[in-house]
CSV table of C-alpha atoms in Angstrom, one decimal:
chain,number,residue,atom,x,y,z
A,1,MET,CA,22.4,8.5,-15.9
A,2,SER,CA,22.8,10.1,-12.0
A,3,THR,CA,27.0,9.6,-10.7
A,4,ILE,CA,25.7,9.1,-6.9
A,5,VAL,CA,25.9,5.9,-5.3
A,6,PHE,CA,24.0,4.9,-2.0
A,7,ASP,CA,25.2,1.4,-0.2
A,8,GLY,CA,22.6,-1.4,-0.9
A,9,GLN,CA,21.9,1.0,-4.9
A,10,GLN,CA,20.8,-2.4,-7.1
A,11,GLU,CA,22.1,-3.0,-10.5
A,12,GLY,CA,20.8,-0.6,-13.1
A,13,GLU,CA,18.5,1.2,-10.8
A,14,ARG,CA,18.5,5.2,-11.0
A,15,ILE,CA,18.5,7.5,-9.0
A,16,LEU,CA,15.4,9.9,-9.7
A,17,TYR,CA,16.2,12.4,-7.0
A,18,GLU,CA,18.4,12.6,-3.7
A,19,LEU,CA,16.6,14.3,-0.8
A,20,ARG,CA,19.2,16.4,1.9
A,21,PRO,CA,17.5,17.9,4.4
A,22,HIS,CA,17.1,22.1,4.1
A,23,PRO,CA,20.0,23.9,5.4
A,24,ILE,CA,17.8,26.5,7.6
A,25,ALA,CA,17.0,23.2,9.4
A,26,LYS,CA,20.0,22.8,10.4
A,27,TYR,CA,20.2,26.0,11.1
A,28,LEU,CA,17.6,26.3,13.1
A,29,ALA,CA,18.1,23.0,15.0
A,30,ILE,CA,21.6,24.9,15.4
A,31,ALA,CA,20.0,27.6,17.0
A,32,ARG,CA,17.5,25.9,19.5
A,33,GLY,CA,21.2,23.9,21.3
A,34,THR,CA,22.7,27.4,21.5
A,35,LEU,CA,19.8,29.0,22.9
A,36,LEU,CA,19.6,25.5,25.9
A,37,ALA,CA,23.1,26.4,26.5
A,38,LEU,CA,22.4,29.2,27.4
A,39,GLY,CA,19.5,29.4,29.4
A,40,LEU,CA,21.7,26.5,32.0
A,41,VAL,CA,24.1,29.3,31.7
A,42,LEU,CA,21.6,31.5,32.5
A,43,VAL,CA,20.1,29.1,35.2
A,44,LEU,CA,23.6,28.4,37.0
A,45,LEU,CA,24.6,32.5,36.9
A,46,ILE,CA,20.9,33.1,39.3
A,47,ILE,CA,22.6,30.5,41.2
A,48,ALA,CA,25.9,31.8,42.2
A,49,PHE,CA,24.4,34.8,42.3
A,50,VAL,CA,22.1,33.4,44.7
A,51,VAL,CA,24.6,31.5,46.8
A,52,PRO,CA,27.6,33.7,46.6
A,53,SER,CA,30.2,31.8,48.3
A,54,GLY,CA,30.2,28.7,45.1
A,55,ALA,CA,29.7,31.6,42.5
A,56,GLY,CA,33.1,31.6,41.0
A,57,THR,CA,32.9,27.7,40.3
A,58,LEU,CA,29.0,28.1,39.4
A,59,THR,CA,29.9,30.3,37.2
A,60,ALA,CA,32.9,28.4,35.7
A,61,LEU,CA,30.5,25.1,35.5
A,62,GLY,CA,28.5,27.4,33.1
A,63,VAL,CA,30.4,29.4,31.1
A,64,THR,CA,32.2,26.1,30.8
A,65,ALA,CA,29.1,23.5,30.4
A,66,GLY,CA,27.7,26.0,27.9
A,67,LEU,CA,30.7,25.7,25.6
A,68,MET,CA,30.9,22.0,25.9
A,69,LEU,CA,26.5,21.8,24.7
A,70,ILE,CA,27.2,24.7,22.1
A,71,ALA,CA,29.8,23.3,20.4
A,72,ALA,CA,28.6,19.4,20.9
A,73,SER,CA,25.4,20.8,19.3
A,74,VAL,CA,27.3,22.1,15.8
A,75,TRP,CA,28.7,18.9,15.8
A,76,TRP,CA,26.2,16.6,15.9
A,77,ASN,CA,23.7,18.7,13.8
A,78,ASN,CA,26.6,19.2,11.3
A,79,LYS,CA,26.1,14.7,11.6
A,80,VAL,CA,22.5,14.5,11.2
A,81,TYR,CA,21.6,16.9,8.6
A,82,GLY,CA,25.1,16.6,7.0
A,83,GLN,CA,25.1,12.6,6.7
A,84,SER,CA,21.1,12.2,6.7
A,85,LYS,CA,19.9,11.7,2.8
A,86,THR,CA,17.1,10.1,0.9
A,87,TYR,CA,17.2,8.6,-2.1
A,88,ILE,CA,14.0,8.7,-4.9
A,89,THR,CA,14.8,5.7,-7.5
A,90,ASP,CA,12.9,4.3,-10.6
A,91,ARG,CA,11.8,1.1,-8.0
A,92,ARG,CA,12.0,2.4,-4.0
A,93,VAL,CA,12.5,5.1,-2.1
A,94,MET,CA,15.8,4.8,0.6
A,95,ARG,CA,16.2,6.7,3.4
A,96,PHE,CA,19.4,7.1,5.4
A,97,ASP,CA,19.2,8.3,9.2
A,98,VAL,CA,21.6,9.7,12.0
A,99,VAL,CA,20.6,7.5,14.5
A,100,SER,CA,23.6,8.1,16.4
A,101,PRO,CA,27.1,9.2,16.7
A,102,PHE,CA,27.9,5.3,15.9
A,103,TYR,CA,25.1,4.3,13.9
A,104,GLN,CA,22.9,5.2,10.3
A,105,THR,CA,18.9,3.8,9.4
A,106,LYS,CA,18.1,2.7,6.4
A,107,ARG,CA,14.6,2.4,5.4
A,108,SER,CA,13.6,1.4,1.9
A,109,LEU,CA,9.9,1.0,0.4
A,110,PHE,CA,9.6,0.1,-3.5
A,111,TRP,CA,6.7,0.8,-5.4
A,112,ASN,CA,4.6,-1.9,-5.1
A,113,GLU,CA,4.5,-2.0,-1.5
A,114,ALA,CA,4.1,1.9,-1.2
A,115,LEU,CA,-0.1,3.4,-0.9
A,116,LYS,CA,0.5,7.0,-0.9
A,117,ALA,CA,2.7,9.6,-0.3
A,118,LYS,CA,1.7,13.4,0.6
A,119,GLY,CA,3.8,16.0,1.9
A,120,TRP,CA,3.1,18.7,4.8
A,121,ALA,CA,4.3,21.1,7.2
A,122,PRO,CA,4.3,21.3,10.8
A,123,ASN,CA,3.8,24.9,11.7
A,124,LEU,CA,3.4,28.9,9.9
A,125,LEU,CA,6.7,29.3,10.0
A,126,SER,CA,8.4,25.3,8.0
A,127,ARG,CA,5.1,26.5,6.1
A,128,ILE,CA,6.5,30.5,5.2
A,129,LEU,CA,10.3,29.0,4.9
A,130,GLY,CA,8.6,26.3,2.2
A,131,ILE,CA,10.9,23.5,4.5
A,132,GLY,CA,7.6,20.8,5.2
A,133,THR,CA,7.9,16.5,5.5
A,134,VAL,CA,7.3,14.4,2.8
A,135,GLU,CA,5.9,10.5,3.6
A,136,VAL,CA,5.4,7.8,1.9
A,137,SER,CA,2.7,5.1,3.5
A,138,PRO,CA,3.0,1.2,2.4
A,139,HIS,CA,0.0,-0.2,2.3
A,140,MET,CA,0.4,-3.0,5.4
A,141,ASP,CA,2.1,-1.7,8.1
A,142,GLN,CA,0.8,1.9,9.1
A,143,HIS,CA,4.2,1.8,11.4
A,144,GLU,CA,6.5,1.1,8.4
A,145,ASP,CA,5.8,4.7,7.0
A,146,VAL,CA,9.0,6.6,5.0
A,147,VAL,CA,9.3,9.8,6.5
A,148,ILE,CA,11.2,12.8,5.2
A,149,PRO,CA,11.3,16.1,7.4
A,150,ASN,CA,13.4,18.8,6.3
A,151,VAL,CA,12.3,18.9,3.1
A,152,ALA,CA,12.3,22.1,0.5
A,153,TYR,CA,9.6,21.4,-2.7
A,154,PHE,CA,7.8,19.1,-0.3
A,155,GLU,CA,4.5,18.7,-1.8
A,156,ASP,CA,5.8,18.8,-4.7
A,157,ILE,CA,8.1,15.4,-4.4
A,158,ALA,CA,4.4,14.2,-2.9
A,159,ASN,CA,3.0,14.6,-6.2
A,160,TYR,CA,5.6,13.3,-8.0
A,161,ILE,CA,6.4,10.3,-5.8
A,162,ASP,CA,2.2,10.3,-6.3
A,163,LYS,CA,3.5,10.5,-10.6
A,164,ILE,CA,6.2,7.8,-9.9
A,165,LEU,CA,3.3,5.4,-8.1
A,166,PHE,CA,0.7,5.7,-11.0
A,167,THR,CA,2.8,4.9,-13.1
A,168,SER,CA,4.6,1.7,-12.0
A,169,LYS,CA,0.8,0.4,-10.9
A,170,GLN,CA,-0.7,1.5,-14.5
A,171,THR,CA,2.9,1.0,-16.4
A,172,PRO,CA,5.8,-0.8,-14.4
A,173,GLN,CA,7.6,-0.5,-17.7
A,174,ALA,CA,7.5,3.2,-18.3
A,175,LEU,CA,9.9,3.8,-15.0
A,176,SER,CA,12.4,3.4,-17.2
A,177,ASP,CA,12.1,6.1,-18.5
A,178,PHE,CA,10.9,8.6,-15.6
A,179,LYS,CA,12.5,12.2,-15.3
A,180,PRO,CA,13.9,13.3,-13.2
A,181,PHE,CA,13.1,15.3,-10.6
A,182,ILE,CA,14.3,18.9,-11.0
A,183,PRO,CA,13.9,21.3,-7.9
A,184,LYS,CA,13.2,23.9,-9.3
A,185,PRO,CA,9.3,26.0,-8.7
A,186,ARG,CA,6.6,25.5,-10.6
A,187,GLY,CA,6.7,26.7,-14.3
A,188,GLN,CA,10.3,26.9,-14.2
A,189,ARG,CA,11.4,23.8,-14.6
A,190,GLY,CA,11.3,23.1,-18.0
A,191,SER,CA,11.6,20.1,-19.9
């Protein structure tokens, strides 16, 4: 039995797997923020070189703004990647997303409402790093998908969710005995 508890968890609901964003995705996001900050500093330094009368002010402004952007990028990405979670349970998939410093969204999709799951890598670098996106689609509304980005073992998790969906439709009572997902490479998961 899992000792993890999440906000809105129903009584008797078993957590089969907790998904968190891959750490590499956080570091890539911080690197993008740092590159953006360095680009801003470079632009202001070029302007300072072209306009020598305001060089001191522009240089100080550029360095200060660059350091503040880097600090903001580190803080925000640590918050987003540290608090965004998805739970796969025996009843549903539950996603918590940080969308602002003060607000977190919740998205839940019960298995009887879900149609299919798919996993894909958004680009070649993600494929090489083994990081992808898992999407669980509902029967009805196309815009109500639960999208889980930056996931390791994304194809295996999509297959695992498909097994849950099949079991929930064929023999729903068997979900109480469903085994948790083991995040290891194929062939090393054991029993």
